[in-house]
Amino acid sequence: MSLQGRDFLKLLDFTPEEIGQLLDTAALLKAQKKAGIPHKLHEGKNVALIFEKTSTRTRCAFEVAARDLGMGSTYLGPTGSQIGVKESIADTARVLSRMFDGIEYRGYGQEIVEELAEYSDVPVFNGLTNEFHPTQILADFLTIKEHFGALGGKKLVYMGDARYNMGNSLMVGCAKMGMDFTACAPEKYFPAAELIDKCGVIAAQTGAKLRFETEPMAAVAGADVIYTDIWVSMGEPAEVWAERIADLAPYQVNGALMEAA
């Protein structure tokens, strides 16, 4: 199957077979790099990297990947463009797609990257929004596949605030790939009901199982992968720290370290 020219905005847009193909391609390119085999498949191409939210790993991953594939990359940081200020999202998409062969966006609402894609003539890639982080999930799933040989049937437990991009995207990815997903958190930190319903429909087709637990020991029983993330996401006010720590900080029960729930 050909994925050429496709936007990569969220995993919900892709079939399990297409996600599998992306992972197989990533594994091949990684092996070629380790073996010192050049793979400049996009020599002469250029990609714009829009980072309204700063990053170390995501920025470096995109820049190194572009260089490995023969592409030039232009970094546009939080103060490096007029996106959404003097220029609309639509105008930014039109202008950049005349100069570049692809656009990556890392920033705020999912609606921004969706609008970029709507008005762009070149593929747009989601490097993180408030709601989804699909490129991170591809990297995580590649790592899981390297350790276990396959994804189907593996049990992944996400511990912490599961309402935002990482909890959402891991749940979607697991549902798509036939993996068991457990979110462990106080109930107010569970993913949105609408997204849970969507993933439930997908899981019924792939054999995945979705669970939502408040008790850590019950959540991690039989887990193959335990995953967590920061408790306060970029852009949230400092005032939420105290509540988040009180809700999620570990505590001792009979000498065992537990998570608040």
C-alpha positions as YAML, in Angstrom:
chain: A
units: angstrom
residues:
- id: 1
  name: MET
  ca: [0.00, 0.00, 0.00]
- id: 2
  name: SER
  ca: [1.19, 3.53, -0.70]
- id: 3
  name: LEU
  ca: [1.16, 6.21, 1.96]
- id: 4
  name: GLN
  ca: [2.79, 8.79, -0.29]
- id: 5
  name: GLY
  ca: [1.37, 12.28, 0.10]
- id: 6
  name: ARG
  ca: [-0.67, 11.43, 3.23]
- id: 7
  name: ASP
  ca: [-0.89, 13.77, 6.21]
- id: 8
  name: PHE
  ca: [0.03, 12.23, 9.57]
- id: 9
  name: LEU
  ca: [-2.25, 14.00, 12.04]
- id: 10
  name: LYS
  ca: [-3.55, 11.25, 14.34]
- id: 11
  name: LEU
  ca: [-3.51, 7.46, 14.44]
- id: 12
  name: LEU
  ca: [-7.29, 7.37, 14.12]
- id: 13
  name: ASP
  ca: [-6.77, 8.26, 10.44]
- id: 14
  name: PHE
  ca: [-4.81, 5.05, 9.70]
- id: 15
  name: THR
  ca: [-5.65, 1.37, 9.52]
- id: 16
  name: PRO
  ca: [-3.72, -1.22, 11.56]
- id: 17
  name: GLU
  ca: [-2.11, -2.38, 8.31]
- id: 18
  name: GLU
  ca: [-0.94, 1.15, 7.49]
- id: 19
  name: ILE
  ca: [0.47, 1.65, 10.98]
- id: 20
  name: GLY
  ca: [2.23, -1.69, 10.63]
- id: 21
  name: GLN
  ca: [3.73, -0.56, 7.35]
- id: 22
  name: LEU
  ca: [5.02, 2.64, 8.96]
- id: 23
  name: LEU
  ca: [6.65, 0.59, 11.72]
- id: 24
  name: ASP
  ca: [8.21, -1.85, 9.23]
- id: 25
  name: THR
  ca: [9.63, 1.05, 7.21]
- id: 26
  name: ALA
  ca: [11.00, 2.65, 10.38]
- id: 27
  name: ALA
  ca: [12.65, -0.63, 11.38]
- id: 28
  name: LEU
  ca: [14.25, -0.95, 7.95]
- id: 29
  name: LEU
  ca: [15.61, 2.62, 7.96]
- id: 30
  name: LYS
  ca: [16.90, 2.18, 11.51]
- id: 31
  name: ALA
  ca: [18.73, -1.01, 10.53]
- id: 32
  name: GLN
  ca: [20.22, 0.71, 7.48]
- id: 33
  name: LYS
  ca: [21.47, 3.58, 9.61]
- id: 34
  name: LYS
  ca: [23.06, 1.21, 12.13]
- id: 35
  name: ALA
  ca: [24.73, -0.66, 9.28]
- id: 36
  name: GLY
  ca: [26.03, 2.56, 7.73]
- id: 37
  name: ILE
  ca: [23.92, 2.12, 4.59]
- id: 38
  name: PRO
  ca: [22.95, 5.49, 3.06]
- id: 39
  name: HIS
  ca: [19.20, 5.96, 2.56]
- id: 40
  name: LYS
  ca: [18.80, 9.49, 1.24]
- id: 41
  name: LEU
  ca: [15.40, 8.77, -0.23]
- id: 42
  name: HIS
  ca: [14.38, 12.43, -0.28]
- id: 43
  name: GLU
  ca: [17.49, 14.12, -1.62]
- id: 44
  name: GLY
  ca: [16.71, 17.70, -2.56]
- id: 45
  name: LYS
  ca: [13.51, 17.90, -0.50]
- id: 46
  name: ASN
  ca: [12.90, 20.34, 2.37]
- id: 47
  name: VAL
  ca: [10.72, 20.20, 5.48]
- id: 48
  name: ALA
  ca: [9.50, 23.08, 7.69]
- id: 49
  name: LEU
  ca: [9.49, 22.33, 11.42]
- id: 50
  name: ILE
  ca: [7.01, 24.55, 13.29]
- id: 51
  name: PHE
  ca: [7.51, 24.36, 17.06]
- id: 52
  name: GLU
  ca: [5.05, 26.54, 18.96]
- id: 53
  name: LYS
  ca: [5.93, 24.31, 21.93]
- id: 54
  name: THR
  ca: [9.64, 23.74, 22.45]
- id: 55
  name: SER
  ca: [11.18, 20.28, 22.58]
- id: 56
  name: THR
  ca: [14.52, 18.54, 22.84]
- id: 57
  name: ARG
  ca: [13.83, 15.02, 21.62]
- id: 58
  name: THR
  ca: [11.11, 15.74, 19.06]
- id: 59
  name: ARG
  ca: [13.08, 18.54, 17.43]
- id: 60
  name: CYS
  ca: [16.28, 16.50, 17.29]
- id: 61
  name: ALA
  ca: [14.40, 13.44, 15.98]
- id: 62
  name: PHE
  ca: [12.87, 15.37, 13.09]
- id: 63
  name: GLU
  ca: [16.10, 17.20, 12.20]
- id: 64
  name: VAL
  ca: [18.26, 14.06, 12.29]
- id: 65
  name: ALA
  ca: [15.66, 12.06, 10.36]
- id: 66
  name: ALA
  ca: [15.47, 14.77, 7.70]
- id: 67
  name: ARG
  ca: [19.25, 14.83, 7.36]
- id: 68
  name: ASP
  ca: [19.47, 11.03, 7.19]
- id: 69
  name: LEU
  ca: [16.87, 11.03, 4.40]
- id: 70
  name: GLY
  ca: [18.71, 13.73, 2.46]
- id: 71
  name: MET
  ca: [16.29, 16.55, 3.28]
- id: 72
  name: GLY
  ca: [16.99, 20.08, 4.43]
- id: 73
  name: SER
  ca: [15.06, 21.28, 7.49]
- id: 74
  name: THR
  ca: [14.11, 24.77, 8.65]
- id: 75
  name: TYR
  ca: [13.26, 25.21, 12.34]
- id: 76
  name: LEU
  ca: [10.58, 27.78, 13.20]
- id: 77
  name: GLY
  ca: [10.48, 28.16, 16.98]
- id: 78
  name: PRO
  ca: [7.87, 29.89, 19.17]
- id: 79
  name: THR
  ca: [9.09, 33.32, 18.05]
- id: 80
  name: GLY
  ca: [10.27, 32.27, 14.61]
- id: 81
  name: SER
  ca: [7.06, 32.68, 12.63]
- id: 82
  name: GLN
  ca: [3.91, 34.78, 12.43]
- id: 83
  name: ILE
  ca: [1.59, 31.78, 12.51]
- id: 84
  name: GLY
  ca: [-1.72, 32.76, 14.05]
- id: 85
  name: VAL
  ca: [-0.48, 36.30, 14.79]
- id: 86
  name: LYS
  ca: [0.01, 38.44, 11.69]
- id: 87
  name: GLU
  ca: [-0.75, 35.52, 9.38]
- id: 88
  name: SER
  ca: [-3.64, 33.09, 9.57]
- id: 89
  name: ILE
  ca: [-3.11, 29.34, 9.79]
- id: 90
  name: ALA
  ca: [-4.45, 29.03, 6.24]
- id: 91
  name: ASP
  ca: [-2.04, 31.64, 4.87]
- id: 92
  name: THR
  ca: [0.89, 30.01, 6.67]
- id: 93
  name: ALA
  ca: [-0.01, 26.66, 5.14]
- id: 94
  name: ARG
  ca: [-0.27, 28.12, 1.63]
- id: 95
  name: VAL
  ca: [3.03, 30.01, 1.87]
- id: 96
  name: LEU
  ca: [5.06, 27.18, 3.40]
- id: 97
  name: SER
  ca: [3.71, 24.58, 1.00]
- id: 98
  name: ARG
  ca: [5.04, 26.65, -1.91]
- id: 99
  name: MET
  ca: [8.57, 26.47, -0.45]
- id: 100
  name: PHE
  ca: [8.67, 23.12, 1.33]
- id: 101
  name: ASP
  ca: [7.86, 19.50, 0.57]
- id: 102
  name: GLY
  ca: [6.46, 18.80, 4.03]
- id: 103
  name: ILE
  ca: [5.40, 20.64, 7.21]
- id: 104
  name: GLU
  ca: [5.72, 19.43, 10.78]
- id: 105
  name: TYR
  ca: [3.72, 21.14, 13.54]
- id: 106
  name: ARG
  ca: [4.17, 20.91, 17.31]
- id: 107
  name: GLY
  ca: [1.91, 23.12, 19.34]
- id: 108
  name: TYR
  ca: [-1.52, 23.53, 20.84]
- id: 109
  name: GLY
  ca: [-4.99, 22.48, 19.69]
- id: 110
  name: GLN
  ca: [-5.47, 19.61, 17.24]
- id: 111
  name: GLU
  ca: [-7.63, 21.97, 15.18]
- id: 112
  name: ILE
  ca: [-4.48, 23.95, 14.27]
- id: 113
  name: VAL
  ca: [-2.63, 21.05, 12.66]
- id: 114
  name: GLU
  ca: [-5.87, 19.94, 11.00]
- id: 115
  name: GLU
  ca: [-6.30, 23.43, 9.49]
- id: 116
  name: LEU
  ca: [-2.68, 23.47, 8.34]
- id: 117
  name: ALA
  ca: [-3.30, 20.20, 6.53]
- id: 118
  name: GLU
  ca: [-6.54, 21.47, 5.00]
- id: 119
  name: TYR
  ca: [-4.83, 24.41, 3.31]
- id: 120
  name: SER
  ca: [-1.42, 22.88, 2.63]
- id: 121
  name: ASP
  ca: [-0.48, 21.36, -0.73]
- id: 122
  name: VAL
  ca: [2.18, 19.17, 0.92]
- id: 123
  name: PRO
  ca: [1.95, 16.55, 3.70]
- id: 124
  name: VAL
  ca: [1.60, 17.82, 7.27]
- id: 125
  name: PHE
  ca: [2.93, 15.85, 10.26]
- id: 126
  name: ASN
  ca: [1.76, 16.19, 13.86]
- id: 127
  name: GLY
  ca: [4.74, 16.50, 16.22]
- id: 128
  name: LEU
  ca: [2.40, 17.01, 19.21]
- id: 129
  name: THR
  ca: [-0.86, 18.77, 19.94]
- id: 130
  name: ASN
  ca: [-2.83, 19.00, 23.16]
- id: 131
  name: GLU
  ca: [-4.89, 16.01, 22.07]
- id: 132
  name: PHE
  ca: [-2.53, 13.68, 20.17]
- id: 133
  name: HIS
  ca: [1.15, 12.78, 19.74]
- id: 134
  name: PRO
  ca: [1.17, 10.13, 16.98]
- id: 135
  name: THR
  ca: [4.88, 10.25, 16.07]
- id: 136
  name: GLN
  ca: [5.79, 9.46, 19.68]
- id: 137
  name: ILE
  ca: [3.54, 6.41, 19.60]
- id: 138
  name: LEU
  ca: [5.25, 5.10, 16.47]
- id: 139
  name: ALA
  ca: [8.60, 5.37, 18.28]
- id: 140
  name: ASP
  ca: [7.20, 3.65, 21.36]
- id: 141
  name: PHE
  ca: [5.57, 0.86, 19.38]
- id: 142
  name: LEU
  ca: [8.77, 0.28, 17.41]
- id: 143
  name: THR
  ca: [10.60, -0.15, 20.72]
- id: 144
  name: ILE
  ca: [7.94, -2.56, 22.03]
- id: 145
  name: LYS
  ca: [8.09, -4.57, 18.82]
- id: 146
  name: GLU
  ca: [11.89, -4.77, 19.05]
- id: 147
  name: HIS
  ca: [11.61, -6.22, 22.57]
- id: 148
  name: PHE
  ca: [8.68, -8.59, 22.07]
- id: 149
  name: GLY
  ca: [8.66, -9.30, 18.33]
- id: 150
  name: ALA
  ca: [5.01, -8.32, 17.95]
- id: 151
  name: LEU
  ca: [2.41, -5.92, 19.31]
- id: 152
  name: GLY
  ca: [-0.83, -7.91, 19.25]
- id: 153
  name: GLY
  ca: [-1.90, -9.20, 22.64]
- id: 154
  name: LYS
  ca: [0.70, -7.26, 24.62]
- id: 155
  name: LYS
  ca: [-0.54, -5.41, 27.70]
- id: 156
  name: LEU
  ca: [0.41, -1.75, 28.08]
- id: 157
  name: VAL
  ca: [-0.43, 0.16, 31.25]
- id: 158
  name: TYR
  ca: [-0.37, 3.96, 31.29]
- id: 159
  name: MET
  ca: [-0.09, 5.43, 34.78]
- id: 160
  name: GLY
  ca: [-0.89, 9.08, 35.40]
- id: 161
  name: ASP
  ca: [-2.96, 11.82, 33.80]
- id: 162
  name: ALA
  ca: [-4.51, 10.06, 30.78]
- id: 163
  name: ARG
  ca: [-6.67, 12.93, 29.50]
- id: 164
  name: TYR
  ca: [-4.21, 14.44, 27.06]
- id: 165
  name: ASN
  ca: [-1.98, 13.61, 24.10]
- id: 166
  name: MET
  ca: [-0.01, 10.66, 25.48]
- id: 167
  name: GLY
  ca: [-2.87, 8.85, 27.21]
- id: 168
  name: ASN
  ca: [-5.13, 9.48, 24.22]
- id: 169
  name: SER
  ca: [-2.61, 8.39, 21.60]
- id: 170
  name: LEU
  ca: [-1.49, 5.27, 23.45]
- id: 171
  name: MET
  ca: [-5.12, 4.21, 23.85]
- id: 172
  name: VAL
  ca: [-5.80, 4.77, 20.14]
- id: 173
  name: GLY
  ca: [-2.59, 3.01, 19.11]
- id: 174
  name: CYS
  ca: [-3.27, 0.00, 21.32]
- id: 175
  name: ALA
  ca: [-6.84, -0.27, 20.05]
- id: 176
  name: LYS
  ca: [-5.62, -0.14, 16.45]
- id: 177
  name: MET
  ca: [-2.88, -2.73, 16.93]
- id: 178
  name: GLY
  ca: [-4.79, -5.27, 19.01]
- id: 179
  name: MET
  ca: [-2.99, -4.48, 22.27]
- id: 180
  name: ASP
  ca: [-4.52, -4.43, 25.74]
- id: 181
  name: PHE
  ca: [-4.54, -0.89, 27.15]
- id: 182
  name: THR
  ca: [-5.05, 0.07, 30.78]
- id: 183
  name: ALA
  ca: [-5.24, 3.65, 32.05]
- id: 184
  name: CYS
  ca: [-4.44, 3.86, 35.75]
- id: 185
  name: ALA
  ca: [-5.46, 7.12, 37.42]
- id: 186
  name: PRO
  ca: [-8.14, 8.71, 39.55]
- id: 187
  name: GLU
  ca: [-11.34, 8.72, 37.48]
- id: 188
  name: LYS
  ca: [-11.18, 12.45, 36.75]
- id: 189
  name: TYR
  ca: [-7.96, 11.80, 34.83]
- id: 190
  name: PHE
  ca: [-9.40, 9.14, 32.52]
- id: 191
  name: PRO
  ca: [-9.60, 9.91, 28.77]
- id: 192
  name: ALA
  ca: [-12.70, 11.63, 27.40]
- id: 193
  name: ALA
  ca: [-15.74, 9.37, 27.11]
- id: 194
  name: GLU
  ca: [-16.17, 10.16, 23.39]
- id: 195
  name: LEU
  ca: [-12.66, 8.95, 22.58]
- id: 196
  name: ILE
  ca: [-13.08, 5.88, 24.78]
- id: 197
  name: ASP
  ca: [-16.20, 5.01, 22.79]
- id: 198
  name: LYS
  ca: [-14.36, 5.41, 19.46]
- id: 199
  name: CYS
  ca: [-11.52, 3.22, 20.66]
- id: 200
  name: GLY
  ca: [-13.99, 0.66, 21.97]
- id: 201
  name: VAL
  ca: [-15.44, 0.24, 18.48]
- id: 202
  name: ILE
  ca: [-11.93, -0.20, 17.05]
- id: 203
  name: ALA
  ca: [-10.95, -2.63, 19.82]
- id: 204
  name: ALA
  ca: [-13.97, -4.82, 19.06]
- id: 205
  name: GLN
  ca: [-12.58, -5.25, 15.53]
- id: 206
  name: THR
  ca: [-8.92, -5.87, 16.45]
- id: 207
  name: GLY
  ca: [-9.28, -7.91, 19.64]
- id: 208
  name: ALA
  ca: [-7.80, -5.20, 21.85]
- id: 209
  name: LYS
  ca: [-9.05, -4.71, 25.40]
- id: 210
  name: LEU
  ca: [-9.47, -1.35, 27.15]
- id: 211
  name: ARG
  ca: [-9.44, -1.05, 30.94]
- id: 212
  name: PHE
  ca: [-9.61, 1.89, 33.31]
- id: 213
  name: GLU
  ca: [-8.33, 1.31, 36.82]
- id: 214
  name: THR
  ca: [-7.89, 3.42, 39.93]
- id: 215
  name: GLU
  ca: [-5.85, 0.83, 41.85]
- id: 216
  name: PRO
  ca: [-2.19, 0.63, 40.72]
- id: 217
  name: MET
  ca: [-1.50, -2.97, 41.73]
- id: 218
  name: ALA
  ca: [-4.59, -4.20, 39.91]
- id: 219
  name: ALA
  ca: [-3.65, -2.15, 36.86]
- id: 220
  name: VAL
  ca: [-0.10, -3.49, 36.46]
- id: 221
  name: ALA
  ca: [-0.89, -7.16, 37.06]
- id: 222
  name: GLY
  ca: [0.41, -9.07, 34.04]
- id: 223
  name: ALA
  ca: [1.67, -5.93, 32.30]
- id: 224
  name: ASP
  ca: [4.24, -6.22, 29.52]
- id: 225
  name: VAL
  ca: [4.86, -2.46, 29.36]
- id: 226
  name: ILE
  ca: [4.37, 0.22, 32.03]
- id: 227
  name: TYR
  ca: [4.32, 3.78, 30.72]
- id: 228
  name: THR
  ca: [4.08, 7.15, 32.44]
- id: 229
  name: ASP
  ca: [4.56, 10.82, 31.63]
- id: 230
  name: ILE
  ca: [4.88, 14.21, 33.31]
- id: 231
  name: TRP
  ca: [1.93, 15.17, 35.50]
- id: 232
  name: VAL
  ca: [1.54, 18.76, 34.30]
- id: 233
  name: SER
  ca: [1.47, 19.29, 30.55]
- id: 234
  name: MET
  ca: [3.04, 22.23, 28.71]
- id: 235
  name: GLY
  ca: [0.75, 25.23, 28.73]
- id: 236
  name: GLU
  ca: [-1.09, 24.33, 31.94]
- id: 237
  name: PRO
  ca: [-0.94, 27.00, 34.68]
- id: 238
  name: ALA
  ca: [1.34, 26.62, 37.68]
- id: 239
  name: GLU
  ca: [-1.73, 26.58, 39.93]
- id: 240
  name: VAL
  ca: [-2.54, 22.97, 38.97]
- id: 241
  name: TRP
  ca: [0.73, 21.59, 40.39]
- id: 242
  name: ALA
  ca: [-0.48, 21.19, 43.98]
- id: 243
  name: GLU
  ca: [-3.69, 19.39, 43.02]
- id: 244
  name: ARG
  ca: [-1.92, 17.15, 40.48]
- id: 245
  name: ILE
  ca: [0.78, 16.13, 42.95]
- id: 246
  name: ALA
  ca: [-1.79, 15.43, 45.65]
- id: 247
  name: ASP
  ca: [-3.77, 13.25, 43.25]
- id: 248
  name: LEU
  ca: [-0.90, 11.35, 41.61]
- id: 249
  name: ALA
  ca: [2.06, 11.26, 44.00]
- id: 250
  name: PRO
  ca: [3.17, 7.82, 45.27]
- id: 251
  name: TYR
  ca: [2.50, 6.91, 48.88]
- id: 252
  name: GLN
  ca: [3.36, 4.01, 51.18]
- id: 253
  name: VAL
  ca: [0.94, 1.20, 52.04]
- id: 254
  name: ASN
  ca: [2.33, -1.57, 54.24]
- id: 255
  name: GLY
  ca: [5.83, -0.71, 53.06]
- id: 256
  name: ALA
  ca: [4.91, -0.87, 49.36]
- id: 257
  name: LEU
  ca: [5.08, 2.17, 47.09]
- id: 258
  name: MET
  ca: [1.66, 2.95, 45.64]
- id: 259
  name: GLU
  ca: [0.10, 5.67, 43.51]
- id: 260
  name: ALA
  ca: [-2.62, 7.94, 44.79]
- id: 261
  name: ALA
  ca: [-6.01, 7.01, 43.37]
...
